[in-house]
Coordinates of N, CA and C and ligand atoms in Angstrom, one line a residue:
X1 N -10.4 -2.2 -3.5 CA -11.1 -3.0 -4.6 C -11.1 -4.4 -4.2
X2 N -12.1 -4.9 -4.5 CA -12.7 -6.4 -3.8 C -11.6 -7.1 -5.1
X3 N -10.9 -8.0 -5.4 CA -10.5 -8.8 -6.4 C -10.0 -9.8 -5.9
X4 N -10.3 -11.2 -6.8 CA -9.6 -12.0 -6.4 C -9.0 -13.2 -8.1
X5 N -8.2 -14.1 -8.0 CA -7.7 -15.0 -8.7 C -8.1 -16.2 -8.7
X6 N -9.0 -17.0 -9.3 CA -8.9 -18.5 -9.3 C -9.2 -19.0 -10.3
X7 N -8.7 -20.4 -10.2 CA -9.0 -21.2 -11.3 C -10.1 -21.1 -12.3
X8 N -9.8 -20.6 -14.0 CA -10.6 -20.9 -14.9 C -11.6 -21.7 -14.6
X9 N -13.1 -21.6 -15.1 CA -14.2 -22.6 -15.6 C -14.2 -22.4 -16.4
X10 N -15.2 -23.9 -17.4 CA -15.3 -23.8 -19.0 C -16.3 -22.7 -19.2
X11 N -17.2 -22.1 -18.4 CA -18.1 -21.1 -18.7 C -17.2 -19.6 -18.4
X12 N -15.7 -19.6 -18.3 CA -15.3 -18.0 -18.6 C -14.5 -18.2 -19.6
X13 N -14.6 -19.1 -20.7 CA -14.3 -18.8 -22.0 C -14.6 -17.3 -22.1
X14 N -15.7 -17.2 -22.6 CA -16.0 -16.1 -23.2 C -15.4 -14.6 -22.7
X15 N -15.7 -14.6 -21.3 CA -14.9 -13.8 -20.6 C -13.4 -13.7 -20.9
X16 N -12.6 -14.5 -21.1 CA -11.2 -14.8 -21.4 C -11.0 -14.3 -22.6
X17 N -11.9 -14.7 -23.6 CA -11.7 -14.4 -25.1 C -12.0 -13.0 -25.5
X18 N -12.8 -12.4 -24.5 CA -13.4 -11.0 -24.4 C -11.9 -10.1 -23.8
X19 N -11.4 -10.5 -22.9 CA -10.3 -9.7 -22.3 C -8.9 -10.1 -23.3
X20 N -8.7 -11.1 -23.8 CA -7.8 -11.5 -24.5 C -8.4 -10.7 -26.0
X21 N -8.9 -10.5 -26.7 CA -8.9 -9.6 -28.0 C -9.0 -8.3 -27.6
X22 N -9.4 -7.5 -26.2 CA -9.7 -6.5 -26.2 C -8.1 -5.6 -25.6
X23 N -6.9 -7.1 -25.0 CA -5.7 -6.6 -24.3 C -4.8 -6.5 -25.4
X24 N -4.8 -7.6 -26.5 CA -3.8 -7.7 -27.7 C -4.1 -5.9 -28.4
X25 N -5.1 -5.2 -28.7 CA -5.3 -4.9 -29.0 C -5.1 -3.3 -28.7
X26 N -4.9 -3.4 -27.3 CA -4.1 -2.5 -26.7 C -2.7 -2.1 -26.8
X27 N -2.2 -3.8 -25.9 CA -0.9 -4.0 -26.0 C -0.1 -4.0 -26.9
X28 N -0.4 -4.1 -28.5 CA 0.1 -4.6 -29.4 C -0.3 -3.5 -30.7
X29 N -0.7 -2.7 -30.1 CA -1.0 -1.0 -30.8 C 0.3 -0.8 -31.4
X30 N 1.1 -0.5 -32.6 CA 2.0 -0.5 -33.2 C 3.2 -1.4 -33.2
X31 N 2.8 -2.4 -32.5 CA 3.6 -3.5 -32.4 C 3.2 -4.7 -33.5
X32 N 2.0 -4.7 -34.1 CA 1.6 -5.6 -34.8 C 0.7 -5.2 -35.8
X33 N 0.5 -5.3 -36.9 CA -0.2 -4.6 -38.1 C -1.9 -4.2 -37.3
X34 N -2.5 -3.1 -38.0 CA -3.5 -2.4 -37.4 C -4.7 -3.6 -38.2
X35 N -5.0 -3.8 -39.4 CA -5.4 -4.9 -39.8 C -5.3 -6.1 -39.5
X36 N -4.3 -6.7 -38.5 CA -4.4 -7.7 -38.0 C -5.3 -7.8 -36.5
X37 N -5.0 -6.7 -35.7 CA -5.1 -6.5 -34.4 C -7.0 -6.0 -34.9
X38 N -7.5 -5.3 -35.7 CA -8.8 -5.3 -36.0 C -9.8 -6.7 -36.4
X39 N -9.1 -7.5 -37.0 CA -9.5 -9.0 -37.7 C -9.9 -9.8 -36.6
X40 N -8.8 -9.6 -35.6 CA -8.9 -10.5 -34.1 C -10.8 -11.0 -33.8
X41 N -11.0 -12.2 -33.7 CA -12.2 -12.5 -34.0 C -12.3 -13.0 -32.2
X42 N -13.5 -12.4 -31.5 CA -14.3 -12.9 -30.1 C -14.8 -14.0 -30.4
X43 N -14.9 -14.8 -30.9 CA -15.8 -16.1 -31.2 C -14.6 -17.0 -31.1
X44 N -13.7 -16.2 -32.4 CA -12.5 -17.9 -32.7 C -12.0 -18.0 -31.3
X45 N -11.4 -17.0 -30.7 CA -10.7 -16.7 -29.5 C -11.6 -17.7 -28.4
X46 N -12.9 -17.4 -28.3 CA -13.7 -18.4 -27.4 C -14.0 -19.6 -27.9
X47 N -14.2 -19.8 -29.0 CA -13.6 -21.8 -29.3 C -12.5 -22.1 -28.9
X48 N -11.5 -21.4 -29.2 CA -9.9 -21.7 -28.8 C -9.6 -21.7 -27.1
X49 N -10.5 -21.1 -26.6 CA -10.3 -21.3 -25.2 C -10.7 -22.2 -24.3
X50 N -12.2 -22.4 -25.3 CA -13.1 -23.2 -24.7 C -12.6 -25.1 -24.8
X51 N -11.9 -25.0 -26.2 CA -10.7 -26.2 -26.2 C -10.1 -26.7 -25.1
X52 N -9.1 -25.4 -24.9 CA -8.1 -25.0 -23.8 C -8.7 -25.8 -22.4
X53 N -9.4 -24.8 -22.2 CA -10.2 -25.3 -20.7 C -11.0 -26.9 -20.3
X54 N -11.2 -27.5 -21.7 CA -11.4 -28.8 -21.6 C -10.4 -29.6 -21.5
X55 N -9.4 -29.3 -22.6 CA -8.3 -30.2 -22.6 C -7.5 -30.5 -21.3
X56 N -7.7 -29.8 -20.6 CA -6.6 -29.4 -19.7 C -4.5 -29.7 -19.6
X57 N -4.9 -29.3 -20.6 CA -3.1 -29.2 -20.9 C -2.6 -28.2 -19.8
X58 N -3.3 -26.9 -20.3 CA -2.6 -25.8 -19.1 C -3.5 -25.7 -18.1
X59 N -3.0 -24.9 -16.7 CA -3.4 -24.5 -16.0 C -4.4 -22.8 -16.4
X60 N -5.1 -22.7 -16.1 CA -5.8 -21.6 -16.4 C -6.4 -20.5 -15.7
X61 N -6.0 -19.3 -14.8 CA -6.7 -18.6 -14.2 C -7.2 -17.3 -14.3
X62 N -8.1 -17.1 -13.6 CA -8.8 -15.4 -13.9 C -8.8 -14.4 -12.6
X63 N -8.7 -13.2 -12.9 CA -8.3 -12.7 -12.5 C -9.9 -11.6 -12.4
X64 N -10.7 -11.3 -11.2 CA -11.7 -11.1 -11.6 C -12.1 -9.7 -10.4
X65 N -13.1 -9.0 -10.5 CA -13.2 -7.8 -9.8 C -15.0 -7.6 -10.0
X66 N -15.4 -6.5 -8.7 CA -16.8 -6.6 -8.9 C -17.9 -7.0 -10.2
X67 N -16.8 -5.7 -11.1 CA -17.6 -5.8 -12.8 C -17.3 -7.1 -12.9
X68 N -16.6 -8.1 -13.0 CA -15.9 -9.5 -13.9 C -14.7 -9.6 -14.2
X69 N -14.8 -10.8 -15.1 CA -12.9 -10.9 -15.3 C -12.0 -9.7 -16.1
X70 N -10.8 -9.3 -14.8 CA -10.4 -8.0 -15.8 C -9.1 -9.1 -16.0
X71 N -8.8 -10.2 -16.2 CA -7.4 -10.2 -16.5 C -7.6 -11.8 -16.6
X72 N -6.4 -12.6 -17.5 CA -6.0 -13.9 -17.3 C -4.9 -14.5 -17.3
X73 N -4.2 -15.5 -16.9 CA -2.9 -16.3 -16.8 C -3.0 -17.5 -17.1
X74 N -2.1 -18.6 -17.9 CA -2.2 -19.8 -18.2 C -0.8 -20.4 -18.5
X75 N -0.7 -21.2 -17.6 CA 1.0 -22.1 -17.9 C 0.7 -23.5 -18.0
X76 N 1.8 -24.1 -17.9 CA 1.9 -25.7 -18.0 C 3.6 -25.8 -18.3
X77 N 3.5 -27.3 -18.9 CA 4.6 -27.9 -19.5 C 5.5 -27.0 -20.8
X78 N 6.6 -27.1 -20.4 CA 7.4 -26.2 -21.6 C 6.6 -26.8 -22.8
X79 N 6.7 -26.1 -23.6 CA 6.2 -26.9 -24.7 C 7.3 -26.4 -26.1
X80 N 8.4 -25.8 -26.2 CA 9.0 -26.2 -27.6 C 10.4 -26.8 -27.3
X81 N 10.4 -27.4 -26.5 CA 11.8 -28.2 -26.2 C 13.3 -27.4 -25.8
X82 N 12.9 -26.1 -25.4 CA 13.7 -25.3 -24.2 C 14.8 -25.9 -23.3
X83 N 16.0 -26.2 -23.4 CA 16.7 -26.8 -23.0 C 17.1 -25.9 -21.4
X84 N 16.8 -26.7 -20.2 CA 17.0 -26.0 -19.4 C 15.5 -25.8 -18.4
X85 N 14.5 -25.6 -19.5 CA 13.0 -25.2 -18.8 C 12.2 -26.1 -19.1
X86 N 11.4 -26.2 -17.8 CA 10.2 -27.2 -17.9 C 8.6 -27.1 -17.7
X87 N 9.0 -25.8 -17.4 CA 7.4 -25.0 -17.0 C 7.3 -24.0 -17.4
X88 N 6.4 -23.3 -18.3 CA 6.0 -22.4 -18.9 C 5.2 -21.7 -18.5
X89 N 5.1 -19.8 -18.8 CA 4.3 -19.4 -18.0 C 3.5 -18.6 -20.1
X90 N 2.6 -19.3 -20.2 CA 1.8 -19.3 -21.6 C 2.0 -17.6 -22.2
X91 N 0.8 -17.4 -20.8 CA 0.2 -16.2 -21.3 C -0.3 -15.3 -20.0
X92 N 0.0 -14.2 -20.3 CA -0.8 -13.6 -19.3 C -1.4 -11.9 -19.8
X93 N -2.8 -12.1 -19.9 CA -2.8 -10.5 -20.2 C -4.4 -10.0 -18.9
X94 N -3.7 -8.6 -19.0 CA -4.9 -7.8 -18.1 C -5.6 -6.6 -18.8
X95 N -6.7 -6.3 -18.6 CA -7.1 -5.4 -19.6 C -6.5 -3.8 -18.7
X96 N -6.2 -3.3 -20.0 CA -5.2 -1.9 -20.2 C -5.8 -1.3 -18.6
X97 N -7.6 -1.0 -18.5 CA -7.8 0.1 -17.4 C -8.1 -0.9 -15.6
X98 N -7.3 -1.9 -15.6 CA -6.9 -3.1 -14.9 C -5.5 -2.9 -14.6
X99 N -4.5 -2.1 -14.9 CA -3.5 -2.7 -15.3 C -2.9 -2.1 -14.1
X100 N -1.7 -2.5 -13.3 CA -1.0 -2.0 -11.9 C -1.9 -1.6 -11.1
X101 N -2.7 -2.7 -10.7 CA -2.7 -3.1 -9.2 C -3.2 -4.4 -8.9
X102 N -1.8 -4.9 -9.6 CA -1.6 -6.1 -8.8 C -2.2 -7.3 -9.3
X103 N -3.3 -7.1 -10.9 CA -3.8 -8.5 -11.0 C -2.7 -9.4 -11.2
X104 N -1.8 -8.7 -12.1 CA -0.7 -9.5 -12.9 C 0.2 -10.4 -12.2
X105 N 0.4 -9.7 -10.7 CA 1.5 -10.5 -9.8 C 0.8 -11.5 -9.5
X106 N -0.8 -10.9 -8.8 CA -1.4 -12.4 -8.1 C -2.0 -14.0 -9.1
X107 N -1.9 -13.3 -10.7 CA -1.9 -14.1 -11.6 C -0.9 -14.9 -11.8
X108 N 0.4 -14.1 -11.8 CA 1.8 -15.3 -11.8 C 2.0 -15.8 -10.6
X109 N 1.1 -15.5 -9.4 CA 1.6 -16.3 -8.2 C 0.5 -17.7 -8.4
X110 N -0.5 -17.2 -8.9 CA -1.2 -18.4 -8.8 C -1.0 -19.9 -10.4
X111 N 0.0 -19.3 -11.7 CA 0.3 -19.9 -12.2 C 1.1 -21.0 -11.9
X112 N 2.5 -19.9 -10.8 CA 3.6 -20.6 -10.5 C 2.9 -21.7 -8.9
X113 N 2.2 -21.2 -8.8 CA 1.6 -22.5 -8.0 C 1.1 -23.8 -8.4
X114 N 0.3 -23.7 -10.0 CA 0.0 -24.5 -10.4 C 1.1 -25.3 -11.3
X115 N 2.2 -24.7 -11.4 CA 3.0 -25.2 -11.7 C 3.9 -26.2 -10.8
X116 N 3.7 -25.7 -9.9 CA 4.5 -26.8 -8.5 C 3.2 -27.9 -7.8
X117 N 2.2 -27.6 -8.8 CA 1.5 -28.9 -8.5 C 1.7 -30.2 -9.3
X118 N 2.1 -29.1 -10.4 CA 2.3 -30.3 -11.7 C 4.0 -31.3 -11.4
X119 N 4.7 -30.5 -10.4 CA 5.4 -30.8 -10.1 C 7.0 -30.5 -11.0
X120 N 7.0 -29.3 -11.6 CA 7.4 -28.2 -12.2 C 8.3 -27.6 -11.7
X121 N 9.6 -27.6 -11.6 CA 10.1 -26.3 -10.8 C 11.2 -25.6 -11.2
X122 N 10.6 -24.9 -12.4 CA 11.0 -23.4 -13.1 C 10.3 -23.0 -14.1
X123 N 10.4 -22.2 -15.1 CA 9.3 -21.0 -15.7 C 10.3 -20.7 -16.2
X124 N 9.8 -20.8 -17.8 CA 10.4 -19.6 -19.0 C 8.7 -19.1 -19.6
X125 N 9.2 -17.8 -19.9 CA 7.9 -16.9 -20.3 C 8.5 -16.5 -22.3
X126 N 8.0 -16.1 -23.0 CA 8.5 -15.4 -24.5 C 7.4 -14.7 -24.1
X127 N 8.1 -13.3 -24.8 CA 7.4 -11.7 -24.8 C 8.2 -11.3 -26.3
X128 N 7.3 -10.8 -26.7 CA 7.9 -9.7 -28.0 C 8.8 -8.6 -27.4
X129 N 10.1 -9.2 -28.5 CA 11.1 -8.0 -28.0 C 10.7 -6.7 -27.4
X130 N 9.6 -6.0 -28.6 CA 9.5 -4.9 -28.2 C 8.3 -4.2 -27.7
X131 N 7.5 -5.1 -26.8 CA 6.9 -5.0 -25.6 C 8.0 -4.7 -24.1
X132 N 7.6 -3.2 -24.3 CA 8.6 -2.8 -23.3 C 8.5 -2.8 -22.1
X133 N 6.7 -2.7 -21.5 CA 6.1 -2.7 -20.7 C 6.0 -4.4 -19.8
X134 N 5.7 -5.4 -21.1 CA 5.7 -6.4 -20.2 C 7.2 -6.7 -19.8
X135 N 8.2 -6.3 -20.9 CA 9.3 -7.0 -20.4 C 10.3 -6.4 -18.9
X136 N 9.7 -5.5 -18.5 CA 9.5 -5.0 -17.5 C 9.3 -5.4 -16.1
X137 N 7.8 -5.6 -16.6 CA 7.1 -6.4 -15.4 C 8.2 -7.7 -15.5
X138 N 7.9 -8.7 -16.1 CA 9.1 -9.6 -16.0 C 10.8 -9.6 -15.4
X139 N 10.7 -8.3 -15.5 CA 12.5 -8.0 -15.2 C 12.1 -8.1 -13.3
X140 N 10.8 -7.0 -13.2 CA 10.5 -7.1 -11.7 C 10.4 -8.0 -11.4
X141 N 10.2 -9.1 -11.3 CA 9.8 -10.1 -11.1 C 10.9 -11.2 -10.9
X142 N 11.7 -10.7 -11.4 CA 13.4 -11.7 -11.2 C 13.6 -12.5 -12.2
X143 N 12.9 -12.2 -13.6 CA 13.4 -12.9 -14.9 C 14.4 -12.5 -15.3
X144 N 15.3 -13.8 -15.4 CA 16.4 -13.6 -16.4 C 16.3 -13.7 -17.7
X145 N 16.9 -12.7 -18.6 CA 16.8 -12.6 -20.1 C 17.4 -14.1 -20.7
X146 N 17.0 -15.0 -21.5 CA 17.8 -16.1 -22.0 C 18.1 -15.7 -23.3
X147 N 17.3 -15.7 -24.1 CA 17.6 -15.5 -25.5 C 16.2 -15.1 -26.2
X148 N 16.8 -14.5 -28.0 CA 15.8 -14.1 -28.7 C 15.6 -14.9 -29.7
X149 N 14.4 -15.2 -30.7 CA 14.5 -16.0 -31.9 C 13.5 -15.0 -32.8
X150 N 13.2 -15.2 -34.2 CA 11.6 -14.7 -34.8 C 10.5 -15.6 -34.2
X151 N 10.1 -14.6 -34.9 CA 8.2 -15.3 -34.7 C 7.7 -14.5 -35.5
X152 N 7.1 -15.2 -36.2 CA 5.8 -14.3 -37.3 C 4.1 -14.6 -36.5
X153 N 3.6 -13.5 -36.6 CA 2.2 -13.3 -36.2 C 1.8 -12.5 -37.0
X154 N 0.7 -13.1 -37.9 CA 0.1 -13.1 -38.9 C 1.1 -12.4 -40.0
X155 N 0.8 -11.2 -40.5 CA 1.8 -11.4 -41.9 C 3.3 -10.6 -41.5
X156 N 3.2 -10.5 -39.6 CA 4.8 -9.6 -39.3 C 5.7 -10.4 -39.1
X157 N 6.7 -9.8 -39.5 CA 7.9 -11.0 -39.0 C 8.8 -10.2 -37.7
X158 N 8.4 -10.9 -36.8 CA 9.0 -9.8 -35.4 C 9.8 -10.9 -34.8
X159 N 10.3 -10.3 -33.4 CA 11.5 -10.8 -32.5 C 10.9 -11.3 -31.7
X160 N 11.0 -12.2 -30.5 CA 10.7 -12.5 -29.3 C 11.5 -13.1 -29.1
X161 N 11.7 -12.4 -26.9 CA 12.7 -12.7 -26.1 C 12.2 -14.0 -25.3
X162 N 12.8 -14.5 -24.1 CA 12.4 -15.0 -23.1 C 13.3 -14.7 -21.7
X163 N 12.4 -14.4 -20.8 CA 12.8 -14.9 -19.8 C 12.6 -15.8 -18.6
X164 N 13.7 -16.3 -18.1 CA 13.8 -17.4 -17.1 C 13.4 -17.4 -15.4
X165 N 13.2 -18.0 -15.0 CA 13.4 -18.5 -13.6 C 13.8 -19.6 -13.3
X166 N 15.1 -19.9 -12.6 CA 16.0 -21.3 -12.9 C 15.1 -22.3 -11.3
X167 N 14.4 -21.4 -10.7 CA 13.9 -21.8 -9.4 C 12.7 -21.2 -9.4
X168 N 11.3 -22.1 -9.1 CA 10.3 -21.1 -8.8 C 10.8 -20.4 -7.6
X169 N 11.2 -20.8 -6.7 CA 12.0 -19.6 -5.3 C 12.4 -18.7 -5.8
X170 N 12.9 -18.4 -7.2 CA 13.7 -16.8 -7.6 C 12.7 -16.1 -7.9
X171 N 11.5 -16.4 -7.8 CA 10.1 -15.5 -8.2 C 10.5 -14.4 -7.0
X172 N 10.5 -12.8 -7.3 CA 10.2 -12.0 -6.5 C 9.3 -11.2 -6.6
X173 N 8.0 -11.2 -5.8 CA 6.8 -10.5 -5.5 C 6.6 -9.3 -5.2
Ligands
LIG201 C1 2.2 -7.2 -18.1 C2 0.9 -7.2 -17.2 C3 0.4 -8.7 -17.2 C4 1.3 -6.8 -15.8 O1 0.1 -6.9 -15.0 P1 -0.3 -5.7 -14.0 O2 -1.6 -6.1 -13.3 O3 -0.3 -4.4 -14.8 O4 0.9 -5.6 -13.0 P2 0.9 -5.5 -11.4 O5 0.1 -4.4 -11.0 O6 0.5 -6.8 -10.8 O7 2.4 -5.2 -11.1 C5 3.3 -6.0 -10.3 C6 4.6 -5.4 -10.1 O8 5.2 -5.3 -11.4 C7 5.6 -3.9 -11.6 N1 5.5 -3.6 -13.0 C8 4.4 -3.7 -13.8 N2 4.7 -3.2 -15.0 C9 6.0 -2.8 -15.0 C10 6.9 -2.3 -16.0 N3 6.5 -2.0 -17.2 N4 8.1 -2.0 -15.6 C11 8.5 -2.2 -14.3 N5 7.7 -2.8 -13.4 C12 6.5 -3.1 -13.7 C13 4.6 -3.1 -10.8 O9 5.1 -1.8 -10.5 C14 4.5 -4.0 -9.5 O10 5.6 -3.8 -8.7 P3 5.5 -2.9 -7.4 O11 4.3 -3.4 -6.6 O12 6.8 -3.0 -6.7 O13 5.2 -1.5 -7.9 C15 -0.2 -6.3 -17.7 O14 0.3 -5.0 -17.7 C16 -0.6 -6.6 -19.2 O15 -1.6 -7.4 -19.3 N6 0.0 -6.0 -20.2 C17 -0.5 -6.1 -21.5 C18 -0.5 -7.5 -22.1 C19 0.9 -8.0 -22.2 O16 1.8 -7.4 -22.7 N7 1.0 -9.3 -21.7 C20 2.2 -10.0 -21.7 C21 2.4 -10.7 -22.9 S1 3.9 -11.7 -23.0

């Protein structure tokens, strides 16, 4: 399969916002109210990206295959004052019939790149406790577990963990 990873444009909002409502809604199948995960709106999702990709806070990449973008990844600067971490890995999702082969590694490899541009050098990720699957992938990968706090998304009150990399070098591929 032809695929490759690079840098977001402001014209794959849509694409982004299309894989992002269509992956929560997989991944988050009993993990998060059935009425919330239906509400998820393609439009808000594509202004909110479309923000994103202007602003340039985070780094942003796609993850893309003959059909189009099957997957995305986006980091930057820690952002809730993480004692210890300075680079964040946002988000990363791939769509469900995408999934294991490979977009997701070459998507954190090209985050944690843009993270050592920014001049960055480590990565904490938050995953819902009970996302078993991503926290997985993450464990492959050589994250260490730090800690858990709440998080509410939309009307649940759920867990989310994180894990670390005290070095982008501890990344294992
Ligand atoms: C998590 C996710 C990004 C991984 O992407 P992917 O393209 O499926 O993963 P890859 O094919 O790149 O896998 C890379 C490596 O991780 C391993 N891996 C993937 N999922 C795994 C799991 N659940 N447990 C253990 N290892 C896992 C793969 O086996 C592979 O290692 P290998 O080559 O030694 O076999 C993707 O499955 C996804 O989008 N999931 C749903 C959305 C989500 O939960 N996002 C994270 C929100 S915090």
């Amino acid at each position: 399969m032809v695929s490759l990873v690079r840098s977001a444009q402001l014209d794959d909002a849509t694409a982004i916002a299309r894989v992002h409502v269509a992956t929560w809604r997989s991944a988050y199948r009993g993990l998060l109210p059935d009425e919330f995960l239906a509400s998820l709106s393609q439009s808000h999702y594509e202004e909110r990206w479309r923000r994103s990709l202007q602003d340039n806070q985070a780094r942003v990449y796609v993850a893309e295959h003959a059909e189009g973008v099957v997957g995305f990844a986006s980091g930057g600067r820690e952002r809730a004052g993480e004692s210890g971490y300075a680079g964040e890995l946002y988000a990363i999702y791939v769509l469900e019939e995408a999934q294991g082969h490979g977009h997701g590694r070459r998507l954190v490899q090209a985050v944690v790149s843009g993270l050592r541009e920014m001049r960055l050098a480590d990565m904490i990720v938050w995953v819902l406790r009970d996302n078993g699957s991503a926290r997985g992938f993450y464990e492959r990968l050589g994250g260490v577990y730090v800690r858990s706090q709440p998080i509410s998304i939309g009307s649940a009150q759920l867990e989310e963990v994180s894990y670390g990399w005290k070095s982008l070098d501890d990344l294992r591929y």
